Coordinates of C-alpha atoms in Angstrom, one line a residue:
M15 CA 9.3 6.8 -3.5
K16 CA 11.9 4.8 -1.6
I17 CA 10.4 1.4 -0.6
I18 CA 11.8 -1.6 1.3
I19 CA 10.1 -5.0 0.7
L20 CA 10.8 -7.8 3.2
G21 CA 10.5 -11.4 1.8
S22 CA 11.5 -13.2 -1.4
G23 CA 8.4 -15.2 -2.2
D24 CA 6.3 -14.9 -5.3
V25 CA 4.2 -12.0 -3.9
S26 CA 7.3 -10.0 -2.9
I27 CA 9.1 -10.5 -6.2
E28 CA 6.0 -9.6 -8.3
L29 CA 5.3 -6.6 -6.2
A30 CA 9.0 -5.4 -6.5
K31 CA 8.9 -5.9 -10.2
Y32 CA 5.7 -3.8 -10.5
L33 CA 7.0 -1.0 -8.3
V34 CA 10.3 -0.8 -10.1
N35 CA 8.4 -0.5 -13.4
A36 CA 6.4 2.3 -11.8
G37 CA 9.6 4.3 -11.1
H38 CA 10.1 3.6 -7.4
A39 CA 13.4 3.0 -5.8
V40 CA 13.0 -0.5 -4.3
T41 CA 15.2 -2.6 -1.9
I42 CA 14.3 -6.2 -1.1
A43 CA 15.6 -8.0 1.9
D44 CA 15.5 -11.6 3.1
T45 CA 17.6 -14.5 4.2
A46 CA 17.2 -16.5 0.9
Y47 CA 20.5 -15.8 -0.8
D48 CA 19.9 -17.7 -4.0
A49 CA 16.4 -16.2 -4.5
L50 CA 17.6 -12.6 -4.0
A51 CA 20.6 -13.1 -6.3
E52 CA 18.3 -14.3 -9.0
I53 CA 16.0 -11.3 -8.5
A54 CA 18.9 -8.9 -8.7
N55 CA 19.8 -10.3 -12.1
R56 CA 16.3 -9.7 -13.5
I57 CA 15.1 -6.5 -11.8
D58 CA 16.8 -3.1 -11.3
L59 CA 16.7 -3.0 -7.5
R60 CA 18.9 -3.4 -4.4
V61 CA 19.0 -6.6 -2.5
V62 CA 20.1 -7.1 1.1
I63 CA 20.8 -10.6 2.6
G64 CA 19.8 -11.0 6.3
N65 CA 17.1 -11.5 8.9
P66 CA 14.3 -9.2 7.6
A67 CA 13.2 -8.2 11.1
S68 CA 16.6 -7.3 12.4
P69 CA 17.8 -3.7 12.9
D70 CA 21.1 -4.4 11.1
T71 CA 19.3 -5.7 8.0
L72 CA 16.9 -2.8 7.9
R73 CA 19.7 -0.3 8.4
R74 CA 21.7 -1.9 5.5
A75 CA 18.5 -1.7 3.4
G76 CA 18.4 2.0 3.9
A77 CA 15.7 2.3 6.5
D78 CA 17.0 5.6 7.7
N79 CA 15.9 7.2 4.5
T80 CA 12.8 5.1 3.5
E81 CA 9.2 6.2 3.0
L82 CA 7.5 2.9 3.0
L83 CA 8.1 -0.6 4.4
V84 CA 6.2 -3.6 3.1
A85 CA 6.6 -6.8 5.2
T86 CA 5.5 -9.7 3.1
T87 CA 7.5 -12.7 4.5
S88 CA 5.7 -16.0 5.2
D89 CA 6.2 -15.4 9.0
D90 CA 3.5 -13.2 10.7
E91 CA 5.7 -12.6 13.7
A92 CA 8.7 -11.5 11.6
N93 CA 6.4 -9.0 9.7
I94 CA 5.1 -7.6 13.0
T95 CA 8.6 -7.3 14.5
A96 CA 10.0 -5.6 11.4
C97 CA 7.2 -3.0 11.5
C98 CA 8.0 -2.3 15.2
V99 CA 11.7 -1.9 14.5
A100 CA 11.0 0.3 11.5
Q101 CA 8.9 2.6 13.6
F102 CA 10.9 2.8 16.8
L103 CA 14.4 2.8 15.4
F104 CA 14.0 4.4 11.9
K105 CA 10.7 6.3 12.0
I106 CA 9.6 4.9 8.6
P107 CA 6.3 6.9 8.0
R108 CA 4.2 4.0 6.5
K109 CA 4.3 0.3 7.2
I110 CA 2.2 -2.4 5.5
A111 CA 2.3 -6.0 6.8
R112 CA 0.9 -9.2 5.3
L113 CA -0.7 -11.4 8.0
R114 CA -2.2 -14.9 7.8
S115 CA -3.0 -15.9 11.4
A116 CA -6.7 -15.7 12.2
E117 CA -5.8 -15.0 15.9
Y118 CA -4.0 -11.7 14.9
L119 CA -6.7 -10.7 12.4
Q120 CA -9.6 -11.2 14.9
E121 CA -7.9 -8.8 17.3
A122 CA -6.6 -6.4 14.7
G123 CA -8.7 -3.5 15.9
V124 CA -7.0 -3.6 19.3
L125 CA -3.5 -4.8 18.4
F126 CA -2.6 -2.5 15.4
G127 CA -2.7 1.2 15.0
P128 CA -1.1 4.5 15.9
N129 CA -1.5 3.8 19.7
S130 CA -0.5 0.1 19.6
I131 CA 1.6 -2.1 17.3
P132 CA 2.7 0.4 14.6
I133 CA 1.2 -1.1 11.4
D134 CA -0.7 1.3 9.2
H135 CA -2.3 -1.3 6.8
I136 CA -2.8 -5.1 7.1
I137 CA -3.1 -7.4 4.1
A138 CA -5.1 -10.4 5.2
T139 CA -4.3 -13.1 2.7
E140 CA -7.1 -15.4 3.5
Y141 CA -9.7 -12.7 3.6
I142 CA -8.7 -11.3 0.2
T143 CA -8.7 -14.7 -1.5
T144 CA -12.0 -15.7 0.2
Q145 CA -13.7 -12.5 -1.0
S146 CA -12.5 -13.0 -4.6
I147 CA -13.8 -16.5 -4.7
M148 CA -17.1 -15.5 -3.1
S149 CA -17.6 -12.9 -5.9
M150 CA -17.0 -15.5 -8.5
I151 CA -19.5 -17.9 -6.9
E152 CA -22.1 -15.2 -6.7
L153 CA -21.6 -14.3 -10.4
P154 CA -21.4 -17.8 -12.1
G155 CA -19.3 -17.6 -15.3
I156 CA -16.9 -14.9 -14.1
N157 CA -13.3 -15.9 -14.3
E158 CA -11.6 -12.8 -12.8
I159 CA -13.0 -9.9 -10.9
G160 CA -11.9 -6.6 -9.4
S161 CA -13.9 -4.1 -7.3
F162 CA -13.6 -0.3 -7.8
C163 CA -15.3 2.9 -6.6
D164 CA -16.1 1.6 -3.2
S165 CA -17.3 -1.7 -4.7
R166 CA -20.0 0.0 -6.8
I167 CA -18.2 -0.9 -10.0
I168 CA -16.6 -4.2 -11.1
V169 CA -14.2 -5.1 -13.8
A170 CA -14.6 -8.8 -14.7
S171 CA -13.8 -11.3 -17.4
T172 CA -15.9 -14.2 -18.9
K173 CA -15.9 -16.4 -22.0
V174 CA -18.5 -15.9 -24.7
E175 CA -20.6 -19.1 -25.0
L176 CA -23.6 -20.4 -26.9
G177 CA -26.7 -18.8 -25.4
G178 CA -25.3 -15.3 -25.0
K179 CA -27.8 -12.8 -26.3
L180 CA -25.2 -10.8 -28.1
L181 CA -23.4 -13.7 -29.7
G182 CA -22.7 -12.7 -33.3
K183 CA -23.6 -9.1 -32.6
S184 CA -21.4 -6.1 -32.7
I185 CA -19.1 -5.7 -29.6
N186 CA -20.1 -2.0 -29.4
S187 CA -23.7 -3.1 -28.8
F188 CA -22.7 -4.3 -25.3
S189 CA -22.6 -0.7 -23.9
S190 CA -26.4 -0.3 -24.7
Y191 CA -27.5 -3.8 -23.8
D192 CA -28.7 -3.2 -20.2
G193 CA -27.6 -0.2 -18.2
K194 CA -24.3 1.6 -18.4
A195 CA -21.4 -0.7 -19.1
S196 CA -18.4 -1.0 -21.4
V197 CA -16.2 -3.7 -23.0
L198 CA -12.6 -3.0 -22.0
A199 CA -10.8 -5.7 -23.9
V200 CA -11.5 -8.9 -26.0
Y201 CA -8.9 -11.7 -26.4
R202 CA -9.5 -14.1 -29.3
D203 CA -7.2 -17.2 -29.4
K204 CA -5.2 -15.3 -26.7
K205 CA -4.6 -12.4 -29.0
Y206 CA -5.7 -8.9 -28.0
L207 CA -8.2 -7.3 -30.5
S208 CA -7.0 -3.7 -31.0
D209 CA -10.1 -2.4 -33.0
L210 CA -13.3 -3.5 -31.4
K211 CA -15.5 -1.3 -33.6
K212 CA -15.1 -3.8 -36.5
E213 CA -15.6 -7.0 -34.5
A214 CA -18.6 -9.1 -33.4
F215 CA -18.7 -11.5 -30.4
Q216 CA -17.6 -15.0 -31.2
I217 CA -17.8 -18.2 -29.1
G218 CA -14.6 -18.6 -27.0
D219 CA -13.8 -14.8 -26.9
E220 CA -12.4 -13.8 -23.5
V221 CA -14.2 -10.5 -22.7
F222 CA -13.2 -8.0 -20.0
F223 CA -16.1 -5.6 -19.1
C224 CA -16.9 -2.9 -16.7
C225 CA -20.3 -2.3 -15.1
E226 CA -22.2 -1.6 -11.9
R227 CA -22.0 -4.6 -9.5
D228 CA -25.7 -5.0 -9.2
R229 CA -26.1 -5.2 -13.0
A230 CA -23.4 -7.8 -13.5
L231 CA -25.6 -10.8 -13.9
S232 CA -27.7 -9.0 -16.5
Q233 CA -24.6 -8.0 -18.4
L234 CA -23.3 -11.6 -18.3
S235 CA -26.5 -12.8 -20.0
A236 CA -25.3 -10.8 -23.1
L237 CA -22.2 -13.1 -23.3
R238 CA -23.3 -16.5 -22.0
K239 CA -26.3 -18.4 -20.8
L240 CA -26.7 -17.8 -17.1
S241 CA -26.2 -20.9 -15.0
I242 CA -28.3 -21.9 -12.0
G243 CA -26.7 -20.9 -8.7
D244 CA -24.8 -23.4 -6.7
R245 CA -26.3 -25.0 -3.6
N246 CA -23.9 -27.8 -2.6
I247 CA -20.2 -26.9 -2.4
T248 CA -17.2 -29.2 -1.6
I249 CA -13.9 -27.7 -0.6
A250 CA -10.6 -29.7 -0.6
G251 CA -7.9 -28.7 1.8
G252 CA -7.6 -27.7 5.5
T253 CA -5.6 -24.6 4.8
H254 CA -6.4 -21.2 6.3
I255 CA -8.0 -20.1 3.0
A256 CA -10.1 -23.3 2.8
D257 CA -11.3 -22.8 6.4
S258 CA -12.1 -19.2 5.9
L259 CA -13.9 -20.0 2.7
A260 CA -15.9 -22.9 4.2
R261 CA -17.1 -20.7 7.1
A262 CA -18.2 -17.8 4.8
L263 CA -19.9 -20.1 2.3
S264 CA -21.7 -22.1 5.0
E265 CA -23.9 -19.1 5.7
K266 CA -25.6 -19.5 2.2
Y267 CA -24.7 -23.0 1.0
S268 CA -24.4 -26.6 2.1
V269 CA -20.6 -27.1 2.5
K270 CA -18.4 -30.2 2.8
L271 CA -14.7 -29.9 3.5
V272 CA -12.2 -32.7 2.7
E273 CA -8.7 -32.8 4.2
S274 CA -6.2 -35.7 3.8
D275 CA -4.1 -35.0 6.9
P276 CA -5.8 -36.4 10.0
I277 CA -4.2 -33.8 12.4
R278 CA -5.1 -30.9 10.2
A279 CA -8.6 -32.4 9.6
K280 CA -9.2 -32.5 13.4
K281 CA -8.0 -28.9 13.8
T282 CA -10.3 -27.8 11.0
A283 CA -13.3 -29.6 12.5
Q284 CA -12.6 -27.9 15.8
H285 CA -12.2 -24.5 14.2
L286 CA -15.5 -25.0 12.3
H287 CA -17.4 -26.7 15.1
D288 CA -19.9 -23.8 15.4
S289 CA -20.7 -23.8 11.7
E290 CA -22.7 -26.1 9.5
V291 CA -19.6 -27.3 7.6
E292 CA -19.2 -31.1 7.4
V293 CA -15.5 -32.0 7.7
Y294 CA -14.0 -35.3 6.3
N295 CA -10.6 -36.8 6.7
A296 CA -9.9 -38.3 3.2
D297 CA -7.9 -37.8 0.1
P298 CA -9.6 -35.6 -2.5
I299 CA -8.2 -37.7 -5.3
D300 CA -9.9 -40.8 -3.9
M301 CA -12.8 -41.1 -6.3
D302 CA -14.4 -44.0 -4.4
F303 CA -14.7 -41.9 -1.3
M304 CA -16.0 -38.9 -3.3
K305 CA -18.7 -41.1 -4.7
E306 CA -19.5 -42.7 -1.4
E307 CA -20.2 -39.3 0.2
N308 CA -22.1 -38.0 -2.9
I309 CA -19.4 -35.4 -3.6
D310 CA -19.4 -36.6 -7.2
S311 CA -22.7 -34.8 -7.6
T312 CA -21.8 -31.6 -5.8
D313 CA -22.6 -28.4 -7.7
L314 CA -19.2 -26.9 -7.2
Y315 CA -15.8 -28.3 -6.2
I316 CA -13.2 -25.9 -4.9
A317 CA -9.6 -27.3 -4.8
A318 CA -7.8 -25.2 -2.1
T319 CA -5.1 -27.6 -0.8
P320 CA -1.5 -26.3 -0.4
K321 CA -0.4 -28.4 -3.4
D322 CA -1.0 -27.2 -6.9
E323 CA -0.7 -30.7 -8.2
T324 CA -3.5 -32.0 -6.0
N325 CA -5.7 -29.1 -6.9
I326 CA -5.2 -29.6 -10.6
M327 CA -5.5 -33.4 -10.5
S328 CA -8.6 -33.6 -8.3
S329 CA -10.3 -30.9 -10.3
L330 CA -9.6 -32.7 -13.6
M331 CA -10.8 -36.0 -12.3
L332 CA -14.1 -34.7 -11.0
R333 CA -14.7 -32.6 -14.1
K334 CA -13.8 -35.5 -16.5
I335 CA -15.4 -38.4 -14.7
H336 CA -18.4 -36.8 -13.0
N337 CA -18.9 -33.5 -14.9
V338 CA -18.6 -31.4 -11.7
K339 CA -18.1 -27.7 -12.0
T340 CA -14.6 -26.9 -10.7
L341 CA -12.5 -24.0 -9.3
A342 CA -8.8 -24.5 -8.5
L343 CA -6.4 -22.3 -6.5
I344 CA -3.0 -22.2 -8.1
R345 CA -0.2 -20.5 -6.1
G346 CA 2.9 -21.1 -8.3
D347 CA 3.6 -20.3 -12.0
S348 CA 4.7 -23.8 -13.0
F349 CA 1.2 -25.0 -13.9
A350 CA -0.2 -21.8 -15.1
D351 CA -0.1 -22.6 -18.8
L352 CA -1.7 -26.0 -18.2
T353 CA -4.6 -24.5 -16.3
V354 CA -5.5 -21.4 -18.3
N355 CA -5.4 -22.6 -21.9
D356 CA -8.6 -23.1 -23.9
K357 CA -8.2 -26.9 -23.7
S358 CA -8.2 -27.0 -19.9
D359 CA -11.1 -28.9 -18.3
I360 CA -10.9 -26.8 -15.1
D361 CA -13.8 -24.2 -15.2
T362 CA -12.1 -21.5 -13.1
V363 CA -8.6 -21.0 -12.0
V364 CA -7.8 -18.5 -9.2
F365 CA -4.3 -17.1 -8.6
P366 CA -4.3 -15.7 -5.0
K367 CA -1.1 -14.0 -5.7
D368 CA -2.8 -11.6 -8.2
S369 CA -5.4 -10.5 -5.6
I370 CA -2.8 -10.0 -2.8
I371 CA -0.5 -7.9 -5.0
S372 CA -3.5 -5.9 -6.2
A373 CA -4.5 -5.2 -2.6
L374 CA -0.9 -4.1 -1.8
L375 CA -0.7 -1.9 -4.9
S376 CA -4.0 -0.2 -3.9
L377 CA -2.4 0.7 -0.6
I378 CA 0.8 2.0 -2.1
R379 CA -1.1 4.7 -3.9
Q380 CA 0.7 6.8 -6.5
E381 CA -0.5 10.3 -7.3
S382 CA -4.0 10.2 -8.6
V383 CA -4.3 6.4 -8.4
E384 CA -7.0 5.2 -6.0
N385 CA -7.2 1.5 -6.7
V386 CA -5.4 -1.2 -8.8
H387 CA -6.3 -4.8 -9.8
L388 CA -4.1 -7.1 -11.8
F389 CA -5.6 -9.5 -14.4
R390 CA -4.3 -12.3 -16.7
Q391 CA -1.6 -13.3 -14.2
G392 CA -0.3 -9.7 -13.9
K393 CA 0.0 -9.1 -17.6
S394 CA -3.0 -6.6 -17.6
E395 CA -4.5 -4.4 -15.1
A396 CA -7.4 -2.0 -14.3
I397 CA -6.8 1.3 -12.5
E398 CA -9.2 3.7 -10.7
F399 CA -8.0 7.3 -11.0
I400 CA -9.3 10.3 -9.1
L401 CA -8.7 13.1 -11.6
E402 CA -7.5 16.4 -10.2
G403 CA -6.7 19.8 -11.6
S404 CA -8.2 22.0 -14.3
R405 CA -8.0 22.4 -18.1
F406 CA -4.8 24.5 -17.5
T407 CA -3.0 22.0 -15.2
S408 CA -4.0 18.6 -16.7
K409 CA -3.7 16.7 -19.9
I410 CA -7.1 15.1 -19.4
I411 CA -9.5 17.5 -17.5
G412 CA -11.6 19.7 -19.8
K413 CA -10.6 17.6 -22.8
R414 CA -13.0 15.6 -25.0
V415 CA -12.5 11.8 -25.0
D416 CA -12.0 11.7 -28.7
S417 CA -9.1 14.2 -28.5
L418 CA -7.0 12.3 -25.9
N419 CA -3.8 10.7 -27.0
L420 CA -3.9 7.7 -24.7
P421 CA -1.0 5.1 -24.5
K422 CA -1.3 2.0 -26.7
G423 CA -3.6 -0.7 -25.3
V424 CA -5.5 1.6 -22.9
T425 CA -9.3 1.5 -22.8
L426 CA -11.4 3.8 -20.7
G427 CA -14.3 2.2 -18.9
L428 CA -16.8 4.2 -16.8
V429 CA -16.8 7.5 -14.9
I430 CA -18.4 8.4 -11.6
R431 CA -19.1 12.1 -11.2
G432 CA -20.5 12.8 -7.7
K433 CA -23.1 10.0 -7.5
K434 CA -23.8 9.9 -11.3
L435 CA -22.4 7.1 -13.4
L436 CA -21.3 8.2 -16.9
Q437 CA -20.4 6.2 -20.0
I438 CA -17.4 7.0 -22.1
E439 CA -18.7 8.9 -25.1
P440 CA -16.6 10.7 -27.7
D441 CA -17.8 14.2 -26.6
L442 CA -17.5 13.5 -22.8
K443 CA -15.3 16.1 -21.1
F444 CA -13.6 15.1 -17.8
E445 CA -13.9 17.2 -14.7
D446 CA -12.0 17.7 -11.4
K447 CA -12.7 14.9 -8.9
D448 CA -14.1 12.5 -11.6
R449 CA -13.4 8.8 -10.7
L450 CA -12.2 7.1 -13.9
I451 CA -11.8 3.3 -14.6
A452 CA -9.1 2.5 -17.2
Y453 CA -7.9 -0.9 -18.5
L454 CA -4.4 -1.6 -19.7
D455 CA -3.8 -4.6 -21.9
D456 CA 0.0 -4.3 -21.2
N457 CA 0.8 -3.1 -17.7
S458 CA 4.1 -1.8 -18.9
Q459 CA 2.1 1.2 -20.1
M460 CA 1.0 1.9 -16.6
R461 CA 3.7 4.5 -15.9
K462 CA 2.8 6.5 -19.0
L463 CA -0.9 6.4 -18.1
V464 CA -0.3 7.6 -14.6
R465 CA 1.7 10.5 -15.8
F466 CA -1.0 11.3 -18.3
C467 CA -3.8 11.3 -15.7
R468 CA -2.1 13.2 -12.9
P469 CA -1.9 17.0 -12.8
F470 CA 1.2 19.0 -13.8
S471 CA 3.9 19.3 -11.2
F472 CA 3.3 23.0 -10.7
W473 CA -0.4 22.4 -9.9
I474 CA -1.5 23.5 -6.4
P475 CA -4.6 21.8 -5.0
K476 CA -7.5 23.7 -3.5
W477 CA -7.6 23.7 0.3

């Protein structure tokens, strides 16, 4: 597929890298000359320097012969304009835009669509990040989570801790612990365990597992002692994400929001005036203030300011000094190693970039791929496939699981056949229209796995 990506931020670059690895012909366009020159040296793609919303830039990027436009600049208006130009001048068939402004998103049903502003899919950054954090709060102990099969199935990660009912037991015993579930991967001392049959759960193991969403808490109890749900939550930052998160959480929890900039704090207070959120104008690193307002005894502290340094520092201080459970949003890669290593005192680190790219990839569907979610800062991923074909036109349909020659580092999770949930057993045979969850330790194997799961090129679907 020929794809144009507009923007040169972290999301744009990581998306371009993934799509190039998947075999797509990618062109990336933006005004940032240095950033694009650096990209061109690392990734096999075309770069075009210029205003990403202008007809000239799109024409030089090959818009006359492009199948998909993905507008991911930091400017909502530029993304909207680019999609309009792409439709009216170049007739690009599919257009995806990343939007941040709540004003646009609230009116999205009227503003965007085939009979209005020509955007086929909208990626709402704040909404995606909010939903990801909400899922983690509702499942205490989860570090990463992705939803599949219309949210019926989740793929999630957690650390094995003292109190887990399967601590010291065989990893294979997880699949029969409570309901249908499977372990997809285990990382011990950051190393991927390639043969789980011979291993038992140990304290500190990072476990990725797959199960039905409504059984997730029960499955977690196999790996760690379940913690009491949070009641009082403090959020630092007056960003769009922080505002969105505060409003959503205030429906279930007691929420306080702390913002250091007085102008932004006032705007946040006005925006949340009809909610139960308490807004404070203060520095989240000011421990005297935090103690004065009893924030030092909050159940959960969420650091969602625009600055990674503030998020890390305030989380570390509250965790070290007051033993508060912490969750920090980290947008850049500079502090990643500091926050995700085993010695970090931050309980949960969220990288919004991974969720946003996952949402984009799920919209840029390849043949047989229904949904994608990146994990471990994009190093690994889970994919939902819809299998099509027959035993004559597919490498996987009609074949027993134990006869499949899967790419290295691929683990099969669960299968939905109609409404029935099936576990992966050695004698299971796949059928047409099965929905299959697969986990890849190394996402560079993604292209091989997609080729393996899709039907042969001469296959003709039933109409």
